[in-house]
CSV table of C-alpha atoms in Angstrom, one decimal:
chain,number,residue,atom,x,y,z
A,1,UNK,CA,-35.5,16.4,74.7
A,2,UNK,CA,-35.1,18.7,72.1
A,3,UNK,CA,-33.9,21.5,73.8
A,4,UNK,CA,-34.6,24.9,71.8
A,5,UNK,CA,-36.6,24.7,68.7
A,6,UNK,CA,-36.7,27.5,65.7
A,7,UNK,CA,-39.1,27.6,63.4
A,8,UNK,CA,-38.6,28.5,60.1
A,9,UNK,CA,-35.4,27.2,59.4
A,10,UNK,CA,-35.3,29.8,56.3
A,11,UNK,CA,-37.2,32.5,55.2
A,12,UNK,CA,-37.4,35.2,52.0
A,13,UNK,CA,-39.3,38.4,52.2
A,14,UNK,CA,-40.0,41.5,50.5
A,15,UNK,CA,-39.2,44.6,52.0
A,16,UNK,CA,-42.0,45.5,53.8
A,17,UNK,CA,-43.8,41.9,54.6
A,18,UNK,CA,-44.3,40.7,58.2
A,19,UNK,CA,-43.4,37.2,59.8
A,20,UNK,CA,-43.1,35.8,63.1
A,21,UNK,CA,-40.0,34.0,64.6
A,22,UNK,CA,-41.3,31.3,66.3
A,23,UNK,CA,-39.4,29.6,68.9
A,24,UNK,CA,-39.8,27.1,71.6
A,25,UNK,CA,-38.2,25.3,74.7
A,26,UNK,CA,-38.9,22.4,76.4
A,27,UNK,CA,-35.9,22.6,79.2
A,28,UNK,CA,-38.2,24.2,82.0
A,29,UNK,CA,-36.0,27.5,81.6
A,30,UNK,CA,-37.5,31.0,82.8
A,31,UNK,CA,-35.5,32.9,80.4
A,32,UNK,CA,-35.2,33.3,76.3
A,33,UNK,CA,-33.2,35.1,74.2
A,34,UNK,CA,-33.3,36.2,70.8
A,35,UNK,CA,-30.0,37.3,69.3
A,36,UNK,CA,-29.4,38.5,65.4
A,37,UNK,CA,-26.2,37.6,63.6
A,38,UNK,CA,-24.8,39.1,60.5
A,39,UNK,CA,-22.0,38.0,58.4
A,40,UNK,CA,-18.7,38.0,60.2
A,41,UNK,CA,-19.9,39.4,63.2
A,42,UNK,CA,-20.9,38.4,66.8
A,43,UNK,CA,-24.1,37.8,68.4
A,44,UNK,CA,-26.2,40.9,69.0
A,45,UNK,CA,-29.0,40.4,71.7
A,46,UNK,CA,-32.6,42.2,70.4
A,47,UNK,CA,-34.6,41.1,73.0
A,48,UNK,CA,-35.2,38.8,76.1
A,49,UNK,CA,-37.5,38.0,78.5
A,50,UNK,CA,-36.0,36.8,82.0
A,51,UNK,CA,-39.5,35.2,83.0
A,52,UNK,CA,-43.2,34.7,81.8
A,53,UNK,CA,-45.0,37.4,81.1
A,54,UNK,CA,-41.9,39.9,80.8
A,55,UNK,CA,-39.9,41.1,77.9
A,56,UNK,CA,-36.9,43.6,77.9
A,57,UNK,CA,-35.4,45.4,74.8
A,58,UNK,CA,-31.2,44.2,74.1
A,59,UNK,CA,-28.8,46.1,71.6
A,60,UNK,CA,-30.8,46.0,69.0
A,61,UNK,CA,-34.5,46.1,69.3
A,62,UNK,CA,-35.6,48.7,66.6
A,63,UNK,CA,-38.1,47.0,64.1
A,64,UNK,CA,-38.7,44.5,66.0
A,65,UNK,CA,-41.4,43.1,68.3
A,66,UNK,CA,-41.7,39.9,70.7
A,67,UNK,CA,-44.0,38.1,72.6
A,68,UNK,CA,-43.7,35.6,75.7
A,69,UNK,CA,-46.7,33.6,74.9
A,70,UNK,CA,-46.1,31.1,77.9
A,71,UNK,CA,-43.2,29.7,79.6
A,72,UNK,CA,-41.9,27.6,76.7
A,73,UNK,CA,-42.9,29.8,73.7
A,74,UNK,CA,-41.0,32.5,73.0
A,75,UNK,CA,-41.6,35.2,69.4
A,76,UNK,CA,-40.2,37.7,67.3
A,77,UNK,CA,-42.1,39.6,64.8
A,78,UNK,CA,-40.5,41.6,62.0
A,79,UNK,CA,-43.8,44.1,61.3
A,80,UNK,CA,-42.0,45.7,58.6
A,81,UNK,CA,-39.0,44.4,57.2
A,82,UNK,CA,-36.0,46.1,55.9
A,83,UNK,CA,-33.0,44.6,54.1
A,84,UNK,CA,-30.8,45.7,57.1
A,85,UNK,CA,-32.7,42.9,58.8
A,86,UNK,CA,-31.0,40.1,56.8
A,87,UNK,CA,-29.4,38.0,59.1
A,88,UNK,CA,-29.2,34.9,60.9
A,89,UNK,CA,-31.8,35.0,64.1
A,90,UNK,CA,-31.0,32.8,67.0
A,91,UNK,CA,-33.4,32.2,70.0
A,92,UNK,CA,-31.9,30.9,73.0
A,93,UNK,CA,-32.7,30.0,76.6
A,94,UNK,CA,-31.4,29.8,80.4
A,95,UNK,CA,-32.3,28.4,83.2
A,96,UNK,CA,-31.7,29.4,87.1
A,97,UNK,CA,-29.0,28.8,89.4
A,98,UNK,CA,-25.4,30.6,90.4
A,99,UNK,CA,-23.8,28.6,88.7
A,100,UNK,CA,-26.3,27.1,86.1
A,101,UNK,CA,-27.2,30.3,84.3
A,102,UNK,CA,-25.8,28.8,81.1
A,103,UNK,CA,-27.4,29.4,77.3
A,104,UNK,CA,-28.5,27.1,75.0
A,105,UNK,CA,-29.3,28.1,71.5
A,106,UNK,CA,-31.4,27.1,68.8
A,107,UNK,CA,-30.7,26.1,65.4
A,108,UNK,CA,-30.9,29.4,64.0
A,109,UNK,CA,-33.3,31.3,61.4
A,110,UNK,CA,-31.8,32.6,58.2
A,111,UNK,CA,-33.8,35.4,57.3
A,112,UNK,CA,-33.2,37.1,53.8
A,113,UNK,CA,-35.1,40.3,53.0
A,114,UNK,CA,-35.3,41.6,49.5
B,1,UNK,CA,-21.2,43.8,83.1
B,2,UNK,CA,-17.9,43.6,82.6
B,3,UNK,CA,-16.5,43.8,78.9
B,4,UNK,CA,-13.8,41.4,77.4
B,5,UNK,CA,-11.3,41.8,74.8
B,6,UNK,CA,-10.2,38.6,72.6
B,7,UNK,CA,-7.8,38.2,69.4
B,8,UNK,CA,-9.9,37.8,65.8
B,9,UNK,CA,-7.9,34.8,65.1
B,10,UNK,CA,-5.4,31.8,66.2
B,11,UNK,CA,-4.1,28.9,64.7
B,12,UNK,CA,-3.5,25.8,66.7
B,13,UNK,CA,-2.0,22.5,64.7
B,14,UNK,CA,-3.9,19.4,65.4
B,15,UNK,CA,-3.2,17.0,68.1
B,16,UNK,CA,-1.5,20.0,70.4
B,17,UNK,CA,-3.4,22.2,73.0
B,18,UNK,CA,-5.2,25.2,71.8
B,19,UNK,CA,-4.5,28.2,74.5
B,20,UNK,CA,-7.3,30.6,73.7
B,21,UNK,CA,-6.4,34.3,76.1
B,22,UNK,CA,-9.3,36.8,77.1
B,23,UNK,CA,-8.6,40.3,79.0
B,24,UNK,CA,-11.6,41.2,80.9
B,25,UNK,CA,-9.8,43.7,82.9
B,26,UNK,CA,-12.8,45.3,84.6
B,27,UNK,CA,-14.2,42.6,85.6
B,28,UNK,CA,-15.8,42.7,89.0
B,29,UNK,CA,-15.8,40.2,92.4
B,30,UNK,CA,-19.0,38.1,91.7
B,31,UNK,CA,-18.9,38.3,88.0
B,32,UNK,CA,-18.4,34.7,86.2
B,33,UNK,CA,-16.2,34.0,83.2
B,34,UNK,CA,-18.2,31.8,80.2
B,35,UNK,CA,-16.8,30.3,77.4
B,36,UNK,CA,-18.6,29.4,74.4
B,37,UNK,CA,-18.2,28.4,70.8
B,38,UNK,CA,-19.9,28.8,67.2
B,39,UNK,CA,-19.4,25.8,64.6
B,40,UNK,CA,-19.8,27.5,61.1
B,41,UNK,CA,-23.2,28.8,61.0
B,42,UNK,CA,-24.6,26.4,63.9
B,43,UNK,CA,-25.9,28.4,67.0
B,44,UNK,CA,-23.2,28.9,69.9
B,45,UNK,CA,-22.5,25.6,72.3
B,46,UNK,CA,-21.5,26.5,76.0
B,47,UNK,CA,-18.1,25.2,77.2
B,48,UNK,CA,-17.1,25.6,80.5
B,49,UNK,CA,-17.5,28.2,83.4
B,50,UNK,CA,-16.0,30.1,86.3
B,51,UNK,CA,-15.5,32.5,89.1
B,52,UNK,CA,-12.2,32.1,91.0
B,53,UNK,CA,-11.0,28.7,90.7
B,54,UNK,CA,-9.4,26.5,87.5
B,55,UNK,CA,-12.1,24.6,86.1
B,56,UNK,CA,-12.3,21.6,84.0
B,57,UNK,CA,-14.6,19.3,81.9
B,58,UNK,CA,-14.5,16.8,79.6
B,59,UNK,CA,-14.4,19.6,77.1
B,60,UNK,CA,-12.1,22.2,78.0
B,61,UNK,CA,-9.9,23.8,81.2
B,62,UNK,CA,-10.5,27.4,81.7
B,63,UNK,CA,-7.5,29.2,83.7
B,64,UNK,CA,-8.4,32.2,85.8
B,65,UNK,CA,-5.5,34.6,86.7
B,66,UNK,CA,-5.3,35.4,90.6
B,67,UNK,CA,-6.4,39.0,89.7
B,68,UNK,CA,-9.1,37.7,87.2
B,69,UNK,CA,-8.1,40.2,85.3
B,70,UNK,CA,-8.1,37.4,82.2
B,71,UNK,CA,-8.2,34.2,81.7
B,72,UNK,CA,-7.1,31.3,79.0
B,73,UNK,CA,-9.3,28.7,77.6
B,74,UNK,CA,-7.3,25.5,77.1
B,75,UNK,CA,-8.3,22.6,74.6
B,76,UNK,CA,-5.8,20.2,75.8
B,77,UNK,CA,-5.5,18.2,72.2
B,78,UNK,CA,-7.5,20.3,69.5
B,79,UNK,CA,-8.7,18.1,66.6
B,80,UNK,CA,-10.0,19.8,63.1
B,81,UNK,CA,-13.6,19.7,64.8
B,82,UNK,CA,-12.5,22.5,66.9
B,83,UNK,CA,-12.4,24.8,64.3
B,84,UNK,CA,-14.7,27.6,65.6
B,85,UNK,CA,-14.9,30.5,67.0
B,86,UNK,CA,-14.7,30.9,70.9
B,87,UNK,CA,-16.6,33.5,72.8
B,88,UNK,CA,-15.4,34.9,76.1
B,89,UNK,CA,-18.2,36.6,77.9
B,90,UNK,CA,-17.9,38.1,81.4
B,91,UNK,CA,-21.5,38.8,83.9
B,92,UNK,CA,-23.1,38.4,86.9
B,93,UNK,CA,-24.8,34.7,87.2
B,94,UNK,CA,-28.6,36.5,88.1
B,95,UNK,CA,-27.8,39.2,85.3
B,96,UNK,CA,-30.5,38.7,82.2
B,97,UNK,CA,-28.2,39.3,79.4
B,98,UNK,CA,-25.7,37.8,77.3
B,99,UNK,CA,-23.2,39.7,75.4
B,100,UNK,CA,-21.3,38.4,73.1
B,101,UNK,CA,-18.1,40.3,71.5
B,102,UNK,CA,-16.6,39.2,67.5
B,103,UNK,CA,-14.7,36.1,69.7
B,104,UNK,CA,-11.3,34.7,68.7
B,105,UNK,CA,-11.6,32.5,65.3
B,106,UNK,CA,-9.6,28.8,66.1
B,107,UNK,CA,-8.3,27.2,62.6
B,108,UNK,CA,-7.0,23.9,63.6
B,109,UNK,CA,-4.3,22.9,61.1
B,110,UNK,CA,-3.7,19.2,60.3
């Protein structure tokens, strides 16, 4: 299995451009996370979804936008970036359970925006 | 949920036990405690979890006061691969988020 999948691994942009986030799991998990990091800090939640066809805004959601395309697939889409946005984006997911709620994370995405 | 407080940085020197303390005070009856860690700039690897009870893996021991009022990760022989930093997070096990504080920085010295 390959758990959680981020695609691109690296990305420049102009201020202003759009991209997409793309990310994907293959662990049968209802819920997915996408968290921002920035240098020296913590994980900051944008947005998550805790099942198909819902989405819910984190800490941080301005400028930003997601879809739950399906159960595995799992997007964020910078419409308009900003330099503010430069930062390391992981997607993560979780499955069900008391005691099984447990995250696991993606590779990361290290977005740089000019 | 419940917030947690953690120091920005220990040192531990290779071969003994890492003892890694988290205060989460306000922490409430059916709230869990998770530990995870980042390695460098990987994304975050879960550890070990808990309600009440000690709890151990082939990873780590997590130690939960009586009060749960903290708790203290253990890495029972830290090697230089442990060098990370370690995430104490405190919520309910049906909540939908995850937050994660600045966590304690481990530098495991040879």
């Amino acid at each position: 299995n390959a758990g959680v999948t981020q695609t691109p691994k690296f990305q420049v942009l102009k201020t202003g451009q759009s991209m997409t986030l793309q990310c994907a799991q293959d662990m049968n998990h209802n819920s997915m996370y996408w968290y921002r990091q920035d240098p020296g800090m913590g994980l900051r939640l944008i947005y998550y979804s805790a099942s198909e066809g819902t989405t819910d805004k984190g800490e941080v959601p301005n400028g930003y936008n997601v879809s739950r395309l399906n159960k595995r697939e799992f997007s964020l889409r910078l419409e308009s970036a900003a330099p503010s946005q430069t930062s390391v984006y992981f997607c993560a997911s979780s499955g069900q359970g008391t005691g099984a709620n447990v995250l696991t994370f993606g590779a990361g995405s290290r977005l740089t925006v000019l | 949920d419940a917030k947690t407080t953690q120091p920005p940085s220990m040192d531990c020197a290779e071969g003994r036990a890492a003892n890694l303390p988290c205060n989460h005070s306000t922490i409430s009856g059916n709230e869990y405690v998770y530990w995870y860690r980042q390695i460098h700039s990987q994304g975050p690897q879960y550890i070990i979890h808990g309600l009440k009870n000690n709890e151990t893996n082939e990873m780590a021991s997590l130690i939960i006061t009586e009060d749960r009022k903290s708790s203290t990760l253990i890495l029972p022989h830290a090697t230089l691969r442990d060098t990370a930093v370690y995430y104490c997070i405190v919520r309910l096990p049906t909540g939908n988020q995850f937050y994660f504080g600045t966590g304690t920085s481990l530098t495991v010295i040879p």
